[in-house]
Short mmCIF file of C-alpha atoms in Angstrom, two decimals:
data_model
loop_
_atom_site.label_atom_id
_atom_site.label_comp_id
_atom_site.label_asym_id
_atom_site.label_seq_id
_atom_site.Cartn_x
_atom_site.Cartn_y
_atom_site.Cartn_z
CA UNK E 1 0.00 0.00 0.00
CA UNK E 2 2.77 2.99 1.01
CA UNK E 3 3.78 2.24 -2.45
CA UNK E 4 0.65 2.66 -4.41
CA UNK E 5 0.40 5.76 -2.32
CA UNK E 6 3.81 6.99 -2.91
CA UNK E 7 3.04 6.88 -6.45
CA UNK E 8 0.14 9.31 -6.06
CA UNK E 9 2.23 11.50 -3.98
CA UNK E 10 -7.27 6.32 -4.37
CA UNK E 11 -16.75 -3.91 -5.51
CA UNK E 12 -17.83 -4.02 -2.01
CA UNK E 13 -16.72 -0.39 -1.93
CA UNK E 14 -18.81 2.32 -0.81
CA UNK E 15 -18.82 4.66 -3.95
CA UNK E 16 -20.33 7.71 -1.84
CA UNK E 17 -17.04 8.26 -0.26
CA UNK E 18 -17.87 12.08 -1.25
CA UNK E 19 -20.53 12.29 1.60
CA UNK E 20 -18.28 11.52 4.37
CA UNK E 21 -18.31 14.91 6.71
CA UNK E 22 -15.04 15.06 8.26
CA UNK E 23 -11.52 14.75 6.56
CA UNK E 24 -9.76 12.57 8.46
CA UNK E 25 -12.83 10.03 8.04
CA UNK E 26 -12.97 10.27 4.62
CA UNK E 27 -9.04 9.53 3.86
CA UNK E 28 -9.17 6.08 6.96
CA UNK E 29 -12.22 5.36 4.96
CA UNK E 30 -10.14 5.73 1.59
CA UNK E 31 -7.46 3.24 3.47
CA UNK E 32 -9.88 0.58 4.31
CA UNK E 33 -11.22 0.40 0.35
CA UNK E 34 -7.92 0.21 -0.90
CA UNK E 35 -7.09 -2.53 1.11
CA UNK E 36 -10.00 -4.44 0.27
CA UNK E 37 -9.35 -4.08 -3.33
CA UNK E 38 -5.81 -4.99 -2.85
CA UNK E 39 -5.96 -8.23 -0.58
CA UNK E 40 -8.81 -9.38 -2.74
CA UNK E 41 -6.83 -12.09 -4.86
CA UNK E 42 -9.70 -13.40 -5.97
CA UNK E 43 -9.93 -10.35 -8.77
CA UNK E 44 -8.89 -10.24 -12.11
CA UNK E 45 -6.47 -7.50 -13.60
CA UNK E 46 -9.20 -5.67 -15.44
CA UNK E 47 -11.69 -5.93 -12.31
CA UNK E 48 -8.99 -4.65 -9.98
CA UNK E 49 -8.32 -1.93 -11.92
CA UNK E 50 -11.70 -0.73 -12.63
CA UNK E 51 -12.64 -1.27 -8.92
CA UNK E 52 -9.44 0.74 -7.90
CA UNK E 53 -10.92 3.31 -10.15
CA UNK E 54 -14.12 3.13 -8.46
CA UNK E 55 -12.01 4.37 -5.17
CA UNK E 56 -9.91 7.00 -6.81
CA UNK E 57 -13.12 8.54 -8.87
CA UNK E 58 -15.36 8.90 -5.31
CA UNK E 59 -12.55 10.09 -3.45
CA UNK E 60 -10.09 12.16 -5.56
CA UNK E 61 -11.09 15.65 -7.20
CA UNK E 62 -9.24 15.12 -10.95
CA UNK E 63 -10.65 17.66 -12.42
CA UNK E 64 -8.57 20.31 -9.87
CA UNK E 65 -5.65 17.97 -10.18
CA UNK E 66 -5.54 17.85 -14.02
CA UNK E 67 -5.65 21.82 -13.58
CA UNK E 68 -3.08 21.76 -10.92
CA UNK E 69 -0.89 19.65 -13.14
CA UNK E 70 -1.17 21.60 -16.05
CA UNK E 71 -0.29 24.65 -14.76
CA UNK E 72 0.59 27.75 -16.76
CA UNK E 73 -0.27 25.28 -19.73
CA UNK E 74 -4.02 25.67 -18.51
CA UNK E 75 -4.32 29.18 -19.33
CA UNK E 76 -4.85 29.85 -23.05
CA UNK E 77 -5.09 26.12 -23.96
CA UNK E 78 -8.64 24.77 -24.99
CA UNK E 79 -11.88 23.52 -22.96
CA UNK E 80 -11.81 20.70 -24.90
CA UNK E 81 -7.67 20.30 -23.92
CA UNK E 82 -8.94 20.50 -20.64
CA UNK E 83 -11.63 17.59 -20.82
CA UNK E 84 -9.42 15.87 -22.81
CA UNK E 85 -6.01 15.72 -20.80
CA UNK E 86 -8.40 15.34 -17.61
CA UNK E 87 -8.97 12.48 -18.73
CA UNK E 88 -6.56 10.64 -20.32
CA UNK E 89 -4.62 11.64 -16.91
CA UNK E 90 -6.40 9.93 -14.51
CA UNK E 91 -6.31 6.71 -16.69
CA UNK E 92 -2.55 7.35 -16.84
CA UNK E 93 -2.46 7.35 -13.22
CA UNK E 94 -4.90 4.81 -12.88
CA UNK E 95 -2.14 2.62 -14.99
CA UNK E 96 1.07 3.48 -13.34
CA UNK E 97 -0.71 2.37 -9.82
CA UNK E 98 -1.60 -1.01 -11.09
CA UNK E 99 1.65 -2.64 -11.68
CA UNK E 100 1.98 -1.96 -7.75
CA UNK E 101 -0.69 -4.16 -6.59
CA UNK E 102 1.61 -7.06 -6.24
CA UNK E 103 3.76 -5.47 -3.60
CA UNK E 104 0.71 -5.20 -1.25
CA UNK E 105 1.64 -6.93 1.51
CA UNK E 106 -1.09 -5.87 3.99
CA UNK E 107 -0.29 -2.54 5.16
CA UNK E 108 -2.86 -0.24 6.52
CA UNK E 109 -3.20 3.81 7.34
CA UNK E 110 -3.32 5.53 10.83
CA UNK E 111 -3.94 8.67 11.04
CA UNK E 112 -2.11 10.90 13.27
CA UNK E 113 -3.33 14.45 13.61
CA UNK E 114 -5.30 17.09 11.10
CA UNK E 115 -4.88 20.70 10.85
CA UNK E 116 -6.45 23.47 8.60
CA UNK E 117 -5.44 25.29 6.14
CA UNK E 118 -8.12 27.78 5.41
CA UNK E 119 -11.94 27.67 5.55
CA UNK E 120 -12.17 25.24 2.82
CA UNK E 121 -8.74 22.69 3.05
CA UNK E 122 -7.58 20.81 5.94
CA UNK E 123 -4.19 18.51 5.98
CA UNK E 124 -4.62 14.87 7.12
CA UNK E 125 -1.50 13.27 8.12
CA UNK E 126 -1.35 9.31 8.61
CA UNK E 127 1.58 7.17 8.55
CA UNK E 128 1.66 3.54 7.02
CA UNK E 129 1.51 0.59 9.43
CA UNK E 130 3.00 -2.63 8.28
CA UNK E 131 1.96 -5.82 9.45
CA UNK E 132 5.02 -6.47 11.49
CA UNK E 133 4.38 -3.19 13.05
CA UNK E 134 6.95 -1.16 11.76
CA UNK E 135 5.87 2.59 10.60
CA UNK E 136 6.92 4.17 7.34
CA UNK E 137 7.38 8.06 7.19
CA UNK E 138 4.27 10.18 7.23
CA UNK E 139 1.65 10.42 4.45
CA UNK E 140 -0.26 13.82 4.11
CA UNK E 141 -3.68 14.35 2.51
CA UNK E 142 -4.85 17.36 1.09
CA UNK E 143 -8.45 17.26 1.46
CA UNK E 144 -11.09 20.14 0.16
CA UNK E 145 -14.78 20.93 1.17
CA UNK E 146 -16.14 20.89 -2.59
CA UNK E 147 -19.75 21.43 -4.01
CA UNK E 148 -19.23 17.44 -4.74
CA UNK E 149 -18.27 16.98 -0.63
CA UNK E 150 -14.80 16.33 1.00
CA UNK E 151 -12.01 15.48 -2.21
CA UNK E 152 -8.50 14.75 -1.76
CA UNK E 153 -6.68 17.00 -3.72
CA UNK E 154 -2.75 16.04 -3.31
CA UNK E 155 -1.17 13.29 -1.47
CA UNK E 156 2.57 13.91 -0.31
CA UNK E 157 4.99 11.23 1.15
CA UNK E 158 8.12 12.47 2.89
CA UNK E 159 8.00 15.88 1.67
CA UNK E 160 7.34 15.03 -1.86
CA UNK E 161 3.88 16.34 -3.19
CA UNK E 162 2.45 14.13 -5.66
CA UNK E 163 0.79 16.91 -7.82
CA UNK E 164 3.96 19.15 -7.99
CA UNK E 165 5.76 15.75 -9.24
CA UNK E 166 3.06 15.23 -11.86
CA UNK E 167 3.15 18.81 -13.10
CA UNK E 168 7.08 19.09 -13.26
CA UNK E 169 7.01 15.99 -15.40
CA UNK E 170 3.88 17.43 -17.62
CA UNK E 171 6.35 20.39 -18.13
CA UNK E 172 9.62 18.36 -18.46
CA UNK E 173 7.33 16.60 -21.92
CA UNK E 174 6.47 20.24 -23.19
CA UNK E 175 9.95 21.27 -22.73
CA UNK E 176 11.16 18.65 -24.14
CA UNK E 177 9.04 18.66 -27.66
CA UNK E 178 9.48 22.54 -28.00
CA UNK E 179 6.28 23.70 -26.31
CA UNK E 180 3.94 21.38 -28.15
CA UNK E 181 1.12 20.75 -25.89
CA UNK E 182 -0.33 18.26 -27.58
CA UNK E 183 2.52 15.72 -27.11
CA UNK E 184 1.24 15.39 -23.63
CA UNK E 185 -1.83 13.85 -24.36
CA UNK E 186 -0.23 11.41 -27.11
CA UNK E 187 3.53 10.50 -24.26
CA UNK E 188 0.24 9.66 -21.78
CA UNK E 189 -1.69 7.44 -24.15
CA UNK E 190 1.95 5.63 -25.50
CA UNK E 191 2.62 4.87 -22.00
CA UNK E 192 -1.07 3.42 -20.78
CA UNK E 193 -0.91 1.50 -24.20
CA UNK E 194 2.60 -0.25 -23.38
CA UNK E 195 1.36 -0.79 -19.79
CA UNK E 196 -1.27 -2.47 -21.00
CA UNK E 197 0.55 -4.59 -23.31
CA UNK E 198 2.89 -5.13 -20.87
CA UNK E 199 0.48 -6.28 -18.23
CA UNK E 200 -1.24 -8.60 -21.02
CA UNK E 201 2.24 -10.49 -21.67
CA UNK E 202 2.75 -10.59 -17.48
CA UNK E 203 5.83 -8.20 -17.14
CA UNK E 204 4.14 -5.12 -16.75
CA UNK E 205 6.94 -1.76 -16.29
CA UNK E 206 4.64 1.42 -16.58
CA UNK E 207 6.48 3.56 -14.32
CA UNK E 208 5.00 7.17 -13.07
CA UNK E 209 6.76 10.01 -14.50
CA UNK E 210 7.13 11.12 -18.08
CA UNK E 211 10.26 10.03 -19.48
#
């Protein structure tokens, strides 16, 4: 588990995560699906996936992520863009999280305190709890009140923000194809379509970050 959340930083799943009232509720809540999804051996690839999707869609705001990520490419770039690169990014991430099921090895989140950040965001902070007992270095949640309910809005693991990592990579793609925006969408889509045949033929190797 600490490593399908490091690489964020979301079926007998409740999908009305969005209605839980308090933040820190809403992210052990978050905890207790993914582990269900990911000690279920019983599932297929494809069910997995789509039930790990089912998690990330209640509980994740992608829409203010996507901006997030894009950053100064947001302004002056299209509403379709937008729609478009929302979401082929979530399946992207939704991709590079599922050649980490394997390494789930039953670890669960505590949390350990919650403070605000304005009217509207509070910080969660939990740690990871492996089975044998032993504690990994703290996870914090960004969580939002929305018009949708409580999202999670960035997840960051020893200092390193998961949404500032996704947007210096979006960058590091425009950068390196001379501004073209477009090539983000298309480097997203090559790498869910080599996960995917990767996972078909067993040695799946998606790995987050553009390269």
């Amino acid at each position: 588990l600490v490593l399908v959340v490091a690489s964020m930083a979301s079926v007998g799943i409740k999908p009305a995560a969005a209605a839980v009232a308090e933040p820190t509720a809403l992210v052990t809540e978050l905890g207790t699906q993914l582990g269900q999804v990911l000690s279920d051996r019983t599932l297929s690839s494809v069910e997995r996936k789509r039930r790990f999707r089912t998690v990330l869609d209640a509980d994740f705001d992608f829409p203010v992520i996507s901006r997030f990520v894009l950053g100064r490419y947001w302004q002056g770039s299209s509403d379709a863009f937008h729609l478009e690169f929302a979401d082929v990014f979530e399946d992207y991430v939704i991709q590079s999280l599922s050649d980490r099921f394997a390494d789930y090895s039953g670890e669960s989140i505590r949390p350990t305190g919650a403070h605000s950040e304005s009217e509207h965001s509070t910080i969660v902070s939990t740690t990871i709890v492996h089975p044998n007992g032993t504690l990994q270095p703290n996870v914090d949640w960004r969580v939002q009140d929305t018009p949708a309910g409580l999202k999670i809005v960035d997840v960051t693991v020893a200092g390193v923000s998961m949404a500032v990592s996704y947007r210096d990579q979006i960058a590091a793609v425009v950068d390196r194809d001379g501004g073209q925006l477009a090539s983000v969408i298309s480097t997203l889509r090559a790498k869910i379509d080599n996960g995917t045949r990767d996972a078909a033929s067993g040695h799946a190797r998606v790995k987050v970050g553009a390269q």
